Amino acid sequence: MVSFGAQVDFAPPHIKIRNLNKYYQVQGRQVHALKDIHLDIPQGKIFGIIGKSGAGKSSLIRTLNGLEHITSGSIHIDEHNLAELNHQQLIQLRQRIGMIFQHFNLMSAKNVWQNVALPLKIAGVNANEIQSRVDDALSLVGLTDKAAHYPSQLSGGQKQRVGIARALVHQPEILLCDEATSALDPESTATVLDLLKQINQKLNLTIVLITHEMQVIREICDEVVVIDAGEIVESGAVWRVFSRPQQAITQELLNLEQLDLPFDVHSELHPTDTHTVLKLRYEARLNQPHDLSQIFASFNHPVQLLQSHVDYIQGHLVGALVIGVQHTQLDLSTLKSTLLQHIAAIEELGYARPTY
């Protein structure tokens, strides 16, 4: 057989979800919690699922290890259909899927070492293997010196690291994180996110992380889906979704709709208004930043920078600039054709007379 050109990787997704629906019965009525979910999660990636409370995030993640039965559709893990597994096969699958919870779920009467060892003891693993795996897991999360401590002696961040160690002792291929940092302070959150990144890189784990915090997605994830009322409304690489949010819910989660200006912006032109207020969605490769002065010069009128937020995400500069252009009759269609080679989007917010 002769091969032409570079080899293309056609590896199937680690997790493949097709037409997934989930209904609950709540007080005599049927609730459609997940609606035709269609999703591919690649091997070895950190995959984020974000949405508001009640959007369906937890229902979705709990279907991935069989904690929730699906109503219709399919979930394949390594091409094995969860719905076709018998009870024993499902138990074996769950040992390949670790889970980290929001509230740690540690046993207060057991010390750190015992908490981490518990899943292995339940599974009937021999004592020597338990000793080796628990010691390795505690070393990986940096808690070897806390092995004899009890949960009451630990900080929130340390408790969550115990939870991570416990999830890793079965040497899983997939790690599910259900709001794993929402109960933590900012410093502990940063520590746990750094640890998850290290684990992902060192063990090549596929990590699926649900959260309501865009900052968590920004810090750790490769790809993200936005879920709203049980439906996936937006998805893609994190930098792309952050720079070009298509849905109002995504913009709300990104906190992009809040203007913090010391003057009013009017949707209708007032006689005293002197400026058109615009929002520019900005994106550029980190090593190829755009010249903002060139962008501003395209307006052919004086420009004031009123508000800005720019992040570094996955090798890209991503953010939003709110500007005031000293002209109230801009030809936006012509401007868009010129500017969209430099920026992701341009939106007219209204009119104002900037005063400070």
PDB file of N, CA, C and O in Angstrom, residues 261-307:
ATOM      1  N   LEU A 261     -19.823  53.190  32.398  1.00  0.00           N
ATOM      2  CA  LEU A 261     -19.432  54.509  31.901  1.00  0.00           C
ATOM      3  C   LEU A 261     -20.058  55.587  32.778  1.00  0.00           C
ATOM      4  O   LEU A 261     -21.178  55.419  33.267  1.00  0.00           O
ATOM      5  N   PRO A 262     -19.362  56.695  32.979  1.00  0.00           N
ATOM      6  CA  PRO A 262     -19.877  57.761  33.860  1.00  0.00           C
ATOM      7  C   PRO A 262     -20.844  58.707  33.144  1.00  0.00           C
ATOM      8  O   PRO A 262     -21.030  59.845  33.557  1.00  0.00           O
ATOM      9  N   PHE A 263     -21.464  58.245  32.076  1.00  0.00           N
ATOM     10  CA  PHE A 263     -22.450  59.059  31.350  1.00  0.00           C
ATOM     11  C   PHE A 263     -23.426  58.101  30.677  1.00  0.00           C
ATOM     12  O   PHE A 263     -23.164  56.907  30.534  1.00  0.00           O
ATOM     13  N   ASP A 264     -24.568  58.642  30.259  1.00  0.00           N
ATOM     14  CA  ASP A 264     -25.609  57.814  29.657  1.00  0.00           C
ATOM     15  C   ASP A 264     -25.354  57.600  28.179  1.00  0.00           C
ATOM     16  O   ASP A 264     -24.870  58.490  27.465  1.00  0.00           O
ATOM     17  N   VAL A 265     -25.677  56.389  27.718  1.00  0.00           N
ATOM     18  CA  VAL A 265     -25.641  56.075  26.296  1.00  0.00           C
ATOM     19  C   VAL A 265     -27.082  55.887  25.840  1.00  0.00           C
ATOM     20  O   VAL A 265     -27.822  55.084  26.411  1.00  0.00           O
ATOM     21  N   HIS A 266     -27.491  56.640  24.804  1.00  0.00           N
ATOM     22  CA  HIS A 266     -28.880  56.640  24.356  1.00  0.00           C
ATOM     23  C   HIS A 266     -29.035  55.804  23.089  1.00  0.00           C
ATOM     24  O   HIS A 266     -28.188  55.857  22.195  1.00  0.00           O
ATOM     25  N   SER A 267     -30.130  55.057  23.025  1.00  0.00           N
ATOM     26  CA  SER A 267     -30.391  54.289  21.809  1.00  0.00           C
ATOM     27  C   SER A 267     -30.854  55.189  20.673  1.00  0.00           C
ATOM     28  O   SER A 267     -30.652  54.876  19.493  1.00  0.00           O
ATOM     29  N   GLU A 268     -31.486  56.314  21.030  1.00  0.00           N
ATOM     30  CA  GLU A 268     -31.900  57.309  20.033  1.00  0.00           C
ATOM     31  C   GLU A 268     -31.001  58.532  20.156  1.00  0.00           C
ATOM     32  O   GLU A 268     -30.557  58.899  21.245  1.00  0.00           O
ATOM     33  N   LEU A 269     -30.724  59.173  19.032  1.00  0.00           N
ATOM     34  CA  LEU A 269     -29.839  60.343  19.006  1.00  0.00           C
ATOM     35  C   LEU A 269     -30.517  61.548  19.673  1.00  0.00           C
ATOM     36  O   LEU A 269     -31.610  61.955  19.277  1.00  0.00           O
ATOM     37  N   HIS A 270     -29.856  62.097  20.697  1.00  0.00           N
ATOM     38  CA  HIS A 270     -30.328  63.303  21.366  1.00  0.00           C
ATOM     39  C   HIS A 270     -29.620  64.525  20.772  1.00  0.00           C
ATOM     40  O   HIS A 270     -28.491  64.404  20.280  1.00  0.00           O
ATOM     41  N   PRO A 271     -30.249  65.690  20.858  1.00  0.00           N
ATOM     42  CA  PRO A 271     -29.620  66.896  20.284  1.00  0.00           C
ATOM     43  C   PRO A 271     -28.247  67.212  20.864  1.00  0.00           C
ATOM     44  O   PRO A 271     -27.397  67.789  20.167  1.00  0.00           O
ATOM     45  N   THR A 272     -28.012  66.807  22.114  1.00  0.00           N
ATOM     46  CA  THR A 272     -26.728  67.137  22.749  1.00  0.00           C
ATOM     47  C   THR A 272     -25.649  66.069  22.519  1.00  0.00           C
ATOM     48  O   THR A 272     -24.490  66.274  22.895  1.00  0.00           O
ATOM     49  N   ASP A 273     -26.018  64.954  21.917  1.00  0.00           N
ATOM     50  CA  ASP A 273     -25.045  63.871  21.705  1.00  0.00           C
ATOM     51  C   ASP A 273     -24.016  64.269  20.657  1.00  0.00           C
ATOM     52  O   ASP A 273     -24.356  64.849  19.618  1.00  0.00           O
ATOM     53  N   THR A 274     -22.776  63.921  20.944  1.00  0.00           N
ATOM     54  CA  THR A 274     -21.672  64.277  20.032  1.00  0.00           C
ATOM     55  C   THR A 274     -20.922  63.059  19.504  1.00  0.00           C
ATOM     56  O   THR A 274     -20.153  63.179  18.556  1.00  0.00           O
ATOM     57  N   HIS A 275     -21.124  61.873  20.123  1.00  0.00           N
ATOM     58  CA  HIS A 275     -20.345  60.694  19.773  1.00  0.00           C
ATOM     59  C   HIS A 275     -21.252  59.488  19.496  1.00  0.00           C
ATOM     60  O   HIS A 275     -22.309  59.347  20.118  1.00  0.00           O
ATOM     61  N   THR A 276     -20.819  58.656  18.583  1.00  0.00           N
ATOM     62  CA  THR A 276     -21.400  57.323  18.414  1.00  0.00           C
ATOM     63  C   THR A 276     -20.581  56.352  19.260  1.00  0.00           C
ATOM     64  O   THR A 276     -19.350  56.331  19.172  1.00  0.00           O
ATOM     65  N   VAL A 277     -21.265  55.575  20.088  1.00  0.00           N
ATOM     66  CA  VAL A 277     -20.587  54.628  20.969  1.00  0.00           C
ATOM     67  C   VAL A 277     -20.646  53.242  20.325  1.00  0.00           C
ATOM     68  O   VAL A 277     -21.728  52.744  19.991  1.00  0.00           O
ATOM     69  N   LEU A 278     -19.476  52.632  20.148  1.00  0.00           N
ATOM     70  CA  LEU A 278     -19.360  51.339  19.480  1.00  0.00           C
ATOM     71  C   LEU A 278     -18.636  50.347  20.375  1.00  0.00           C
ATOM     72  O   LEU A 278     -17.802  50.734  21.192  1.00  0.00           O
ATOM     73  N   LYS A 279     -18.972  49.087  20.194  1.00  0.00           N
ATOM     74  CA  LYS A 279     -18.213  48.014  20.835  1.00  0.00           C
ATOM     75  C   LYS A 279     -17.505  47.231  19.745  1.00  0.00           C
ATOM     76  O   LYS A 279     -18.133  46.764  18.780  1.00  0.00           O
ATOM     77  N   LEU A 280     -16.201  47.086  19.882  1.00  0.00           N
ATOM     78  CA  LEU A 280     -15.399  46.308  18.947  1.00  0.00           C
ATOM     79  C   LEU A 280     -14.973  45.022  19.636  1.00  0.00           C
ATOM     80  O   LEU A 280     -14.348  45.067  20.698  1.00  0.00           O
ATOM     81  N   ARG A 281     -15.320  43.868  19.069  1.00  0.00           N
ATOM     82  CA  ARG A 281     -14.802  42.597  19.559  1.00  0.00           C
ATOM     83  C   ARG A 281     -13.451  42.371  18.910  1.00  0.00           C
ATOM     84  O   ARG A 281     -13.323  42.362  17.691  1.00  0.00           O
ATOM     85  N   TYR A 282     -12.463  42.181  19.746  1.00  0.00           N
ATOM     86  CA  TYR A 282     -11.076  42.176  19.277  1.00  0.00           C
ATOM     87  C   TYR A 282     -10.483  40.787  19.374  1.00  0.00           C
ATOM     88  O   TYR A 282     -10.666  40.084  20.371  1.00  0.00           O
ATOM     89  N   GLU A 283      -9.771  40.366  18.320  1.00  0.00           N
ATOM     90  CA  GLU A 283      -9.025  39.119  18.385  1.00  0.00           C
ATOM     91  C   GLU A 283      -7.794  39.223  17.493  1.00  0.00           C
ATOM     92  O   GLU A 283      -7.820  39.845  16.436  1.00  0.00           O
ATOM     93  N   ALA A 284      -6.710  38.652  17.961  1.00  0.00           N
ATOM     94  CA  ALA A 284      -5.473  38.633  17.181  1.00  0.00           C
ATOM     95  C   ALA A 284      -4.548  37.582  17.761  1.00  0.00           C
ATOM     96  O   ALA A 284      -4.611  37.272  18.954  1.00  0.00           O
ATOM     97  N   ARG A 285      -3.713  37.012  16.936  1.00  0.00           N
ATOM     98  CA  ARG A 285      -2.695  36.098  17.456  1.00  0.00           C
ATOM     99  C   ARG A 285      -1.717  36.883  18.323  1.00  0.00           C
ATOM    100  O   ARG A 285      -1.410  38.040  18.034  1.00  0.00           O
ATOM    101  N   LEU A 286      -1.246  36.228  19.372  1.00  0.00           N
ATOM    102  CA  LEU A 286      -0.397  36.897  20.345  1.00  0.00           C
ATOM    103  C   LEU A 286       0.858  37.481  19.701  1.00  0.00           C
ATOM    104  O   LEU A 286       1.325  38.553  20.087  1.00  0.00           O
ATOM    105  N   ASN A 287       1.378  36.782  18.700  1.00  0.00           N
ATOM    106  CA  ASN A 287       2.603  37.264  18.040  1.00  0.00           C
ATOM    107  C   ASN A 287       2.313  38.164  16.850  1.00  0.00           C
ATOM    108  O   ASN A 287       3.232  38.592  16.149  1.00  0.00           O
ATOM    109  N   GLN A 288       1.010  38.457  16.615  1.00  0.00           N
ATOM    110  CA  GLN A 288       0.650  39.330  15.495  1.00  0.00           C
ATOM    111  C   GLN A 288      -0.449  40.311  15.919  1.00  0.00           C
ATOM    112  O   GLN A 288      -1.519  40.367  15.318  1.00  0.00           O
ATOM    113  N   PRO A 289      -0.203  41.111  16.962  1.00  0.00           N
ATOM    114  CA  PRO A 289      -1.245  42.037  17.419  1.00  0.00           C
ATOM    115  C   PRO A 289      -1.525  43.125  16.383  1.00  0.00           C
ATOM    116  O   PRO A 289      -0.632  43.541  15.648  1.00  0.00           O
ATOM    117  N   HIS A 290      -2.797  43.526  16.314  1.00  0.00           N
ATOM    118  CA  HIS A 290      -3.171  44.587  15.383  1.00  0.00           C
ATOM    119  C   HIS A 290      -2.757  45.948  15.938  1.00  0.00           C
ATOM    120  O   HIS A 290      -2.664  46.162  17.151  1.00  0.00           O
ATOM    121  N   ASP A 291      -2.531  46.887  15.061  1.00  0.00           N
ATOM    122  CA  ASP A 291      -2.203  48.262  15.428  1.00  0.00           C
ATOM    123  C   ASP A 291      -3.511  48.997  15.694  1.00  0.00           C
ATOM    124  O   ASP A 291      -4.270  49.302  14.761  1.00  0.00           O
ATOM    125  N   LEU A 292      -3.795  49.291  16.959  1.00  0.00           N
ATOM    126  CA  LEU A 292      -5.058  49.938  17.299  1.00  0.00           C
ATOM    127  C   LEU A 292      -5.160  51.336  16.698  1.00  0.00           C
ATOM    128  O   LEU A 292      -6.249  51.785  16.335  1.00  0.00           O
ATOM    129  N   SER A 293      -4.035  52.016  16.574  1.00  0.00           N
ATOM    130  CA  SER A 293      -4.077  53.354  15.981  1.00  0.00           C
ATOM    131  C   SER A 293      -4.545  53.286  14.531  1.00  0.00           C
ATOM    132  O   SER A 293      -5.270  54.171  14.057  1.00  0.00           O
ATOM    133  N   GLN A 294      -4.165  52.210  13.837  1.00  0.00           N
ATOM    134  CA  GLN A 294      -4.613  52.017  12.458  1.00  0.00           C
ATOM    135  C   GLN A 294      -6.116  51.752  12.419  1.00  0.00           C
ATOM    136  O   GLN A 294      -6.824  52.256  11.534  1.00  0.00           O
ATOM    137  N   ILE A 295      -6.587  50.955  13.386  1.00  0.00           N
ATOM    138  CA  ILE A 295      -8.021  50.684  13.459  1.00  0.00           C
ATOM    139  C   ILE A 295      -8.790  51.967  13.740  1.00  0.00           C
ATOM    140  O   ILE A 295      -9.793  52.276  13.079  1.00  0.00           O
ATOM    141  N   PHE A 296      -8.320  52.744  14.706  1.00  0.00           N
ATOM    142  CA  PHE A 296      -9.013  53.980  15.063  1.00  0.00           C
ATOM    143  C   PHE A 296      -8.976  54.994  13.914  1.00  0.00           C
ATOM    144  O   PHE A 296      -9.925  55.754  13.709  1.00  0.00           O
ATOM    145  N   ALA A 297      -7.896  54.998  13.154  1.00  0.00           N
ATOM    146  CA  ALA A 297      -7.778  55.936  12.029  1.00  0.00           C
ATOM    147  C   ALA A 297      -8.822  55.662  10.954  1.00  0.00           C
ATOM    148  O   ALA A 297      -9.169  56.563  10.171  1.00  0.00           O
ATOM    149  N   SER A 298      -9.346  54.424  10.917  1.00  0.00           N
ATOM    150  CA  SER A 298     -10.343  54.071   9.907  1.00  0.00           C
ATOM    151  C   SER A 298     -11.631  54.875  10.066  1.00  0.00           C
ATOM    152  O   SER A 298     -12.423  54.981   9.122  1.00  0.00           O
ATOM    153  N   PHE A 299     -11.879  55.437  11.233  1.00  0.00           N
ATOM    154  CA  PHE A 299     -13.109  56.176  11.472  1.00  0.00           C
ATOM    155  C   PHE A 299     -13.058  57.595  10.907  1.00  0.00           C
ATOM    156  O   PHE A 299     -14.099  58.246  10.764  1.00  0.00           O
ATOM    157  N   ASN A 300     -11.857  58.109  10.639  1.00  0.00           N
ATOM    158  CA  ASN A 300     -11.676  59.455  10.069  1.00  0.00           C
ATOM    159  C   ASN A 300     -12.261  60.547  10.952  1.00  0.00           C
ATOM    160  O   ASN A 300     -12.607  61.639  10.470  1.00  0.00           O
ATOM    161  N   HIS A 301     -12.388  60.236  12.227  1.00  0.00           N
ATOM    162  CA  HIS A 301     -12.858  61.203  13.215  1.00  0.00           C
ATOM    163  C   HIS A 301     -12.163  60.887  14.529  1.00  0.00           C
ATOM    164  O   HIS A 301     -11.721  59.752  14.741  1.00  0.00           O
ATOM    165  N   PRO A 302     -12.063  61.863  15.435  1.00  0.00           N
ATOM    166  CA  PRO A 302     -11.432  61.583  16.730  1.00  0.00           C
ATOM    167  C   PRO A 302     -12.129  60.434  17.465  1.00  0.00           C
ATOM    168  O   PRO A 302     -13.357  60.322  17.443  1.00  0.00           O
ATOM    169  N   VAL A 303     -11.319  59.585  18.114  1.00  0.00           N
ATOM    170  CA  VAL A 303     -11.834  58.404  18.808  1.00  0.00           C
ATOM    171  C   VAL A 303     -11.382  58.444  20.261  1.00  0.00           C
ATOM    172  O   VAL A 303     -10.218  58.699  20.566  1.00  0.00           O
ATOM    173  N   GLN A 304     -12.321  58.186  21.177  1.00  0.00           N
ATOM    174  CA  GLN A 304     -12.005  58.036  22.593  1.00  0.00           C
ATOM    175  C   GLN A 304     -12.170  56.570  22.988  1.00  0.00           C
ATOM    176  O   GLN A 304     -13.183  55.943  22.641  1.00  0.00           O
ATOM    177  N   LEU A 305     -11.180  56.025  23.697  1.00  0.00           N
ATOM    178  CA  LEU A 305     -11.311  54.687  24.247  1.00  0.00           C
ATOM    179  C   LEU A 305     -12.027  54.811  25.588  1.00  0.00           C
ATOM    180  O   LEU A 305     -11.506  55.407  26.533  1.00  0.00           O
ATOM    181  N   LEU A 306     -13.241  54.272  25.679  1.00  0.00           N
ATOM    182  CA  LEU A 306     -14.082  54.447  26.863  1.00  0.00           C
ATOM    183  C   LEU A 306     -13.978  53.280  27.844  1.00  0.00           C
ATOM    184  O   LEU A 306     -14.084  53.466  29.049  1.00  0.00           O
ATOM    185  N   GLN A 307     -13.791  52.089  27.323  1.00  0.00           N
ATOM    186  CA  GLN A 307     -13.730  50.899  28.181  1.00  0.00           C
ATOM    187  C   GLN A 307     -13.031  49.800  27.393  1.00  0.00           C
ATOM    188  O   GLN A 307     -13.200  49.693  26.179  1.00  0.00           O
TER     189      GLN A 307
END
